[in-house]
Amino acid sequence: MELILGLTLPVEDPILIFGICMVVILVTPLLFERFRLPGLIGPIIAGVVLGSSVLNVLERGQAIELLGNVGLLYIMFLSGLEINMSQFRKNRDRSLVFGIITFTIPQLVGTILFRYVLGFGWAAAILIASMFASHTLVPYPIVSRLGIMKNDAVVTTVGGTILTDTVALLVLVVVARAFEGELTTTFWITLALAMVIYVAAVVYLLPLLARWFFRNVEDGGKSEFIFVLAVVFIGAYLARAVGTEAILGAFLVGLTLNRLIPERSRLMTRIQFFGETFIIPFFLIFIGLLVDVSVLASGWSAWIVMIAMLSTNVGTKWIAAGLTRRIYNYSDAQGWVIFGLSTCEAAATLAATLVGYELGIIGDDVLNGVVLMIFATCILGPWVVDRFGRKVAQEQEEEQLYEPRQAPQRILVPLANPSTSEALMNIASLLRDNKSEETIFPLTVVAEELEADNTESNVAAAERLLAHAVVHAAEIDVPVNPVTRVARNPASGIVEAATERRVSDIVIGWNGARSAQQRIFGTVIDQMLEQSSQQVWVCKLEHSINTFQRLVVVVPPLVDHNPGFYEAVRSLKQLATQLGASIQALVVQDNADRFRQHFNEVTIEADVAFMQIASWQALDPAIQGSVNDTNLIVLLSAREGTIAYERSLARLPQMLADLHASFLVLYPSEKEIRSVSTLQPQGLPDILAENRVLLDLSTPSYEKTVDALLSTAIDTNDPRHNSVLKALVYDDVGYASELLPGVIISHARVRELKETKMFLGIHREGVKHDRIQQPVHVVILLLSPSQRTTQEHLSQLAEIARYFSHVDNLDKLTMCRSLDQLRAWFEQQGGVRSR
């Protein structure tokens, strides 16, 4: 059929075919989601409409068939790659039971139905039954999007796929060989040996090859991505070559690479993006193009076969899902998700259909019935998973215990060396909770120079380093908020930035060299540890973080008495889960069973083993024996002066550096993250006296504003007045903090001050500050006695900052014209913070 511009139907121009497919992939998911239907259905329906039996725009040509088969393999690969391996091992018995149930029931019912009711021969009946005894994880992208890949029911279903598809494809091979009269002892021996050799090669040799490649080839990730694609499709081909099917090879490669590709990594982001936006949609279009609508009008035989196959498939898969739900006490929503995932037919079904048709075991009616069954189940499955998967995601949220120490999780990453910035950002992204909405803060601290030009040059260099970190974070799909600070002391700059942004974790690199003998790491890191109370990760990596298989964690005695111990354990298990690694805990001079109980109280799934070490002297050979390319040493340390501190903890980092080991040193937080009210009964913070509140300032400058506030507590004739004023206005360059647009807090520690004092001033017209673009309307001052520690001062600063964390209430604050209105505002903030 010839159209305008010399075009004919079906379209033959490869450029136009590709363009049409791209439009389908773009438009149909958006259209179907507008009608609250899974977007996954869109390309399938479009394939039917554009296919030869309706509009005849596209035909099942070689290019689309190629991309369709690649998309099918990619789904199976992603299913193996994204599964939680620790949960998979924990649920392997459940997966085995589900696999047996969901294969045996459809196979038996289908064989009996097609043999004795519809009159097919034994070979055809067994082969047809195997077509709907297996299943393909077509709705898996929906599971991934909803974030329930690691749900118990989903892991059980994905694990059962291994059994069902393997057995279904074995049935295909056996029936085909029996039909041809080639089912001999030699065949069984050859098939068994070939499969054993293939599985052994993939499971044992592929990780060695992949680990070597990831360590030695670094080109921004392009080669890593191409390497993964190559091993997936070569592995799939070899699976077919040994007598099984390519989908099993792709799935096995995914399982094997699972530990080497963290969920939060640039490589995983690229793999998911390529599959979900390009390759998998082509497979869905290909499914639609298989459907021949005209067959339904040609007679009743195709209808009978299709209805028989579809009803048997849906009915038996529903029974299998229901039995599994009852056996393992899953929720109703989880039972429906199991059904939705296991009812879709595509991969093994297509393979069995084509082989059976070519050998003459089945005819045209069965062929067309199978294609229609595939179409129907590929519509039903995604719809069920989309509808009930949302309920499963909601159930997950409700079941998760909320612990104040776990939120908010804000990670600060001080950067100084371009060569290590990516590694530090990778660690931070792995530590970040999957459901966290907080950003990561890459930080550069610029030394303040006497010459302004030098400072500006250093700031420019720091911003270039931050730009590199921001680009890398974008590639791994992690939100960031870059920070540059000018400070005389780098350690103080880091601590100030952490305090202002209420950071929970600091991830910092170490080059292995100490600047002074008495120091553990060097001046900057040691000073930062002294001045901070946050959880701190000191990192020295010799290899890429994703190549480690085990975390060897050194646990010192009494470390569980640290207030941040459980958060440290949560972070360790989070890191292990993201890496797909196990944990080997070396408990030194303490009770290993007690620590096992502590680790079990943190609900994140991870494989943890414990070994009791009698003394610090016995620890050295244990660590030395653990130093290799697959182990990441983690020293669970303690700050000097805490109950868990030991001198041996101070020497271990240098010992590990001398051994050229990859290691992390984890310092737990010195205080649990919690909300503590400092409100007086009358509503004001207890450090804010009424006489230190000025609600109607009209001063001409920021300096005059601070001067007016100080005068409420320190007389202008007092020698301290000018020194404090200078400290707050001039000596605090780079430290005065803009809490919110129009709200600034300045702070200092003052000699001869007996108690902490807070000042608050409201300037409705706004006053100009040199470092802030817009006018300042609220000025807060915090003065602490010099005898208070830096940490106490910063903790008080953080507590005050939390009052001003809700921008919605800021207008109400600036409109306060009396102390009663101000008290009411603070009482409201206290209620917000305590919820």
PDB file of C-alpha atoms in Angstrom, residues 328-453:
ATOM      1  CA  TYR A 328       4.362 -18.393  54.471  1.00  0.00           C
ATOM      2  CA  ASN A 329       1.718 -16.087  55.944  1.00  0.00           C
ATOM      3  CA  TYR A 330       2.109 -13.386  53.302  1.00  0.00           C
ATOM      4  CA  SER A 331      -0.417 -10.568  53.100  1.00  0.00           C
ATOM      5  CA  ASP A 332      -3.192 -10.551  50.494  1.00  0.00           C
ATOM      6  CA  ALA A 333      -1.341  -7.868  48.521  1.00  0.00           C
ATOM      7  CA  GLN A 334       1.848  -9.948  48.529  1.00  0.00           C
ATOM      8  CA  GLY A 335      -0.151 -12.959  47.296  1.00  0.00           C
ATOM      9  CA  TRP A 336      -1.501 -10.941  44.373  1.00  0.00           C
ATOM     10  CA  VAL A 337       1.979  -9.648  43.510  1.00  0.00           C
ATOM     11  CA  ILE A 338       3.226 -13.260  43.438  1.00  0.00           C
ATOM     12  CA  PHE A 339       0.363 -14.103  41.093  1.00  0.00           C
ATOM     13  CA  GLY A 340       1.004 -11.072  38.857  1.00  0.00           C
ATOM     14  CA  LEU A 341       4.708 -11.844  38.537  1.00  0.00           C
ATOM     15  CA  SER A 342       4.201 -15.550  37.872  1.00  0.00           C
ATOM     16  CA  THR A 343       1.263 -15.439  35.461  1.00  0.00           C
ATOM     17  CA  CYS A 344       3.072 -13.717  32.551  1.00  0.00           C
ATOM     18  CA  GLU A 345       4.253 -15.954  29.738  1.00  0.00           C
ATOM     19  CA  ALA A 346       6.906 -15.056  27.178  1.00  0.00           C
ATOM     20  CA  ALA A 347      10.422 -16.460  27.235  1.00  0.00           C
ATOM     21  CA  ALA A 348      10.245 -20.208  27.855  1.00  0.00           C
ATOM     22  CA  THR A 349       6.749 -20.297  26.338  1.00  0.00           C
ATOM     23  CA  LEU A 350       7.942 -18.762  23.071  1.00  0.00           C
ATOM     24  CA  ALA A 351      10.898 -21.141  22.943  1.00  0.00           C
ATOM     25  CA  ALA A 352       8.694 -24.206  23.498  1.00  0.00           C
ATOM     26  CA  THR A 353       6.098 -23.000  20.975  1.00  0.00           C
ATOM     27  CA  LEU A 354       8.573 -22.363  18.158  1.00  0.00           C
ATOM     28  CA  VAL A 355      10.449 -25.647  18.689  1.00  0.00           C
ATOM     29  CA  GLY A 356       7.196 -27.636  18.945  1.00  0.00           C
ATOM     30  CA  TYR A 357       5.794 -25.982  15.818  1.00  0.00           C
ATOM     31  CA  GLU A 358       8.947 -26.608  13.791  1.00  0.00           C
ATOM     32  CA  LEU A 359       8.990 -30.291  14.826  1.00  0.00           C
ATOM     33  CA  GLY A 360       5.267 -30.730  14.047  1.00  0.00           C
ATOM     34  CA  ILE A 361       4.300 -31.508  17.642  1.00  0.00           C
ATOM     35  CA  ILE A 362       1.767 -28.657  17.669  1.00  0.00           C
ATOM     36  CA  GLY A 363      -0.165 -26.968  14.836  1.00  0.00           C
ATOM     37  CA  ASP A 364      -1.374 -23.519  13.810  1.00  0.00           C
ATOM     38  CA  ASP A 365      -4.234 -23.424  16.322  1.00  0.00           C
ATOM     39  CA  VAL A 366      -1.899 -23.968  19.264  1.00  0.00           C
ATOM     40  CA  LEU A 367       0.653 -21.528  17.856  1.00  0.00           C
ATOM     41  CA  ASN A 368      -1.949 -18.765  17.574  1.00  0.00           C
ATOM     42  CA  GLY A 369      -3.478 -19.683  20.926  1.00  0.00           C
ATOM     43  CA  VAL A 370      -0.098 -19.418  22.609  1.00  0.00           C
ATOM     44  CA  VAL A 371       0.575 -15.994  21.082  1.00  0.00           C
ATOM     45  CA  LEU A 372      -2.813 -14.720  22.263  1.00  0.00           C
ATOM     46  CA  MET A 373      -2.192 -16.205  25.718  1.00  0.00           C
ATOM     47  CA  ILE A 374       1.160 -14.410  25.882  1.00  0.00           C
ATOM     48  CA  PHE A 375      -0.541 -11.158  24.906  1.00  0.00           C
ATOM     49  CA  ALA A 376      -3.328 -11.565  27.492  1.00  0.00           C
ATOM     50  CA  THR A 377      -1.015 -12.521  30.365  1.00  0.00           C
ATOM     51  CA  CYS A 378       1.397  -9.694  29.529  1.00  0.00           C
ATOM     52  CA  ILE A 379      -1.545  -7.290  29.966  1.00  0.00           C
ATOM     53  CA  LEU A 380      -2.938  -8.963  33.109  1.00  0.00           C
ATOM     54  CA  GLY A 381       0.343  -9.449  34.976  1.00  0.00           C
ATOM     55  CA  PRO A 382       1.584  -5.828  34.901  1.00  0.00           C
ATOM     56  CA  TRP A 383      -1.889  -4.543  35.849  1.00  0.00           C
ATOM     57  CA  VAL A 384      -2.054  -6.841  38.905  1.00  0.00           C
ATOM     58  CA  VAL A 385       1.504  -6.035  39.996  1.00  0.00           C
ATOM     59  CA  ASP A 386       0.977  -2.295  39.559  1.00  0.00           C
ATOM     60  CA  ARG A 387      -2.245  -2.302  41.574  1.00  0.00           C
ATOM     61  CA  PHE A 388      -1.201  -4.557  44.440  1.00  0.00           C
ATOM     62  CA  GLY A 389       2.509  -3.652  44.379  1.00  0.00           C
ATOM     63  CA  ARG A 390       1.555  -0.191  45.641  1.00  0.00           C
ATOM     64  CA  LYS A 391      -0.142  -1.806  48.638  1.00  0.00           C
ATOM     65  CA  VAL A 392       2.942  -3.932  49.285  1.00  0.00           C
ATOM     66  CA  ALA A 393       5.111  -0.799  49.191  1.00  0.00           C
ATOM     67  CA  GLN A 394       2.748   0.840  51.679  1.00  0.00           C
ATOM     68  CA  GLU A 395       2.874  -2.217  53.933  1.00  0.00           C
ATOM     69  CA  GLN A 396       6.669  -2.084  53.843  1.00  0.00           C
ATOM     70  CA  GLU A 397       6.596   1.531  54.987  1.00  0.00           C
ATOM     71  CA  GLU A 398       4.231   0.734  57.850  1.00  0.00           C
ATOM     72  CA  GLU A 399       6.226  -2.295  59.002  1.00  0.00           C
ATOM     73  CA  GLN A 400       9.544  -0.463  59.154  1.00  0.00           C
ATOM     74  CA  LEU A 401      10.346   0.597  62.695  1.00  0.00           C
ATOM     75  CA  TYR A 402      11.043   4.305  62.935  1.00  0.00           C
ATOM     76  CA  GLU A 403      14.058   5.067  65.086  1.00  0.00           C
ATOM     77  CA  PRO A 404      14.989   8.691  65.763  1.00  0.00           C
ATOM     78  CA  ARG A 405      18.656   7.879  65.374  1.00  0.00           C
ATOM     79  CA  GLN A 406      18.027   6.963  61.745  1.00  0.00           C
ATOM     80  CA  ALA A 407      16.642  10.322  60.625  1.00  0.00           C
ATOM     81  CA  PRO A 408      17.440  12.653  59.177  1.00  0.00           C
ATOM     82  CA  GLN A 409      20.422  11.084  57.479  1.00  0.00           C
ATOM     83  CA  ARG A 410      22.586  13.843  56.033  1.00  0.00           C
ATOM     84  CA  ILE A 411      26.027  12.961  54.733  1.00  0.00           C
ATOM     85  CA  LEU A 412      28.887  15.436  54.382  1.00  0.00           C
ATOM     86  CA  VAL A 413      31.820  14.517  52.112  1.00  0.00           C
ATOM     87  CA  PRO A 414      34.885  16.776  52.532  1.00  0.00           C
ATOM     88  CA  LEU A 415      36.914  16.694  49.308  1.00  0.00           C
ATOM     89  CA  ALA A 416      40.517  17.730  48.756  1.00  0.00           C
ATOM     90  CA  ASN A 417      41.951  15.318  46.178  1.00  0.00           C
ATOM     91  CA  PRO A 418      40.361  14.950  42.703  1.00  0.00           C
ATOM     92  CA  SER A 419      41.659  11.387  42.399  1.00  0.00           C
ATOM     93  CA  THR A 420      39.657  10.190  45.421  1.00  0.00           C
ATOM     94  CA  SER A 421      36.513  12.302  45.095  1.00  0.00           C
ATOM     95  CA  GLU A 422      34.586   9.699  43.089  1.00  0.00           C
ATOM     96  CA  ALA A 423      35.444   6.914  45.546  1.00  0.00           C
ATOM     97  CA  LEU A 424      34.266   9.011  48.518  1.00  0.00           C
ATOM     98  CA  MET A 425      31.042   9.981  46.751  1.00  0.00           C
ATOM     99  CA  ASN A 426      30.456   6.291  45.938  1.00  0.00           C
ATOM    100  CA  ILE A 427      30.821   5.343  49.604  1.00  0.00           C
ATOM    101  CA  ALA A 428      28.467   8.131  50.645  1.00  0.00           C
ATOM    102  CA  SER A 429      25.852   6.996  48.116  1.00  0.00           C
ATOM    103  CA  LEU A 430      26.079   3.401  49.376  1.00  0.00           C
ATOM    104  CA  LEU A 431      25.628   4.535  52.979  1.00  0.00           C
ATOM    105  CA  ARG A 432      22.640   6.703  52.075  1.00  0.00           C
ATOM    106  CA  ASP A 433      19.329   5.086  52.917  1.00  0.00           C
ATOM    107  CA  ASN A 434      17.362   4.116  49.809  1.00  0.00           C
ATOM    108  CA  LYS A 435      14.296   6.042  50.926  1.00  0.00           C
ATOM    109  CA  SER A 436      16.152   9.102  52.165  1.00  0.00           C
ATOM    110  CA  GLU A 437      15.092  12.395  50.643  1.00  0.00           C
ATOM    111  CA  GLU A 438      18.129  14.199  52.037  1.00  0.00           C
ATOM    112  CA  THR A 439      20.935  15.354  49.778  1.00  0.00           C
ATOM    113  CA  ILE A 440      24.622  14.524  50.082  1.00  0.00           C
ATOM    114  CA  PHE A 441      26.831  17.544  50.800  1.00  0.00           C
ATOM    115  CA  PRO A 442      30.199  17.456  48.983  1.00  0.00           C
ATOM    116  CA  LEU A 443      32.371  20.058  50.732  1.00  0.00           C
ATOM    117  CA  THR A 444      35.588  21.873  49.921  1.00  0.00           C
ATOM    118  CA  VAL A 445      37.275  24.011  52.568  1.00  0.00           C
ATOM    119  CA  VAL A 446      39.467  26.816  51.222  1.00  0.00           C
ATOM    120  CA  ALA A 447      42.236  28.213  53.391  1.00  0.00           C
ATOM    121  CA  GLU A 448      41.760  31.914  54.015  1.00  0.00           C
ATOM    122  CA  GLU A 449      44.750  33.802  52.612  1.00  0.00           C
ATOM    123  CA  LEU A 450      46.010  37.248  53.522  1.00  0.00           C
ATOM    124  CA  GLU A 451      45.831  38.165  49.843  1.00  0.00           C
ATOM    125  CA  ALA A 452      42.246  38.267  48.589  1.00  0.00           C
ATOM    126  CA  ASP A 453      43.307  37.239  45.068  1.00  0.00           C
TER     127      ASP A 453
END
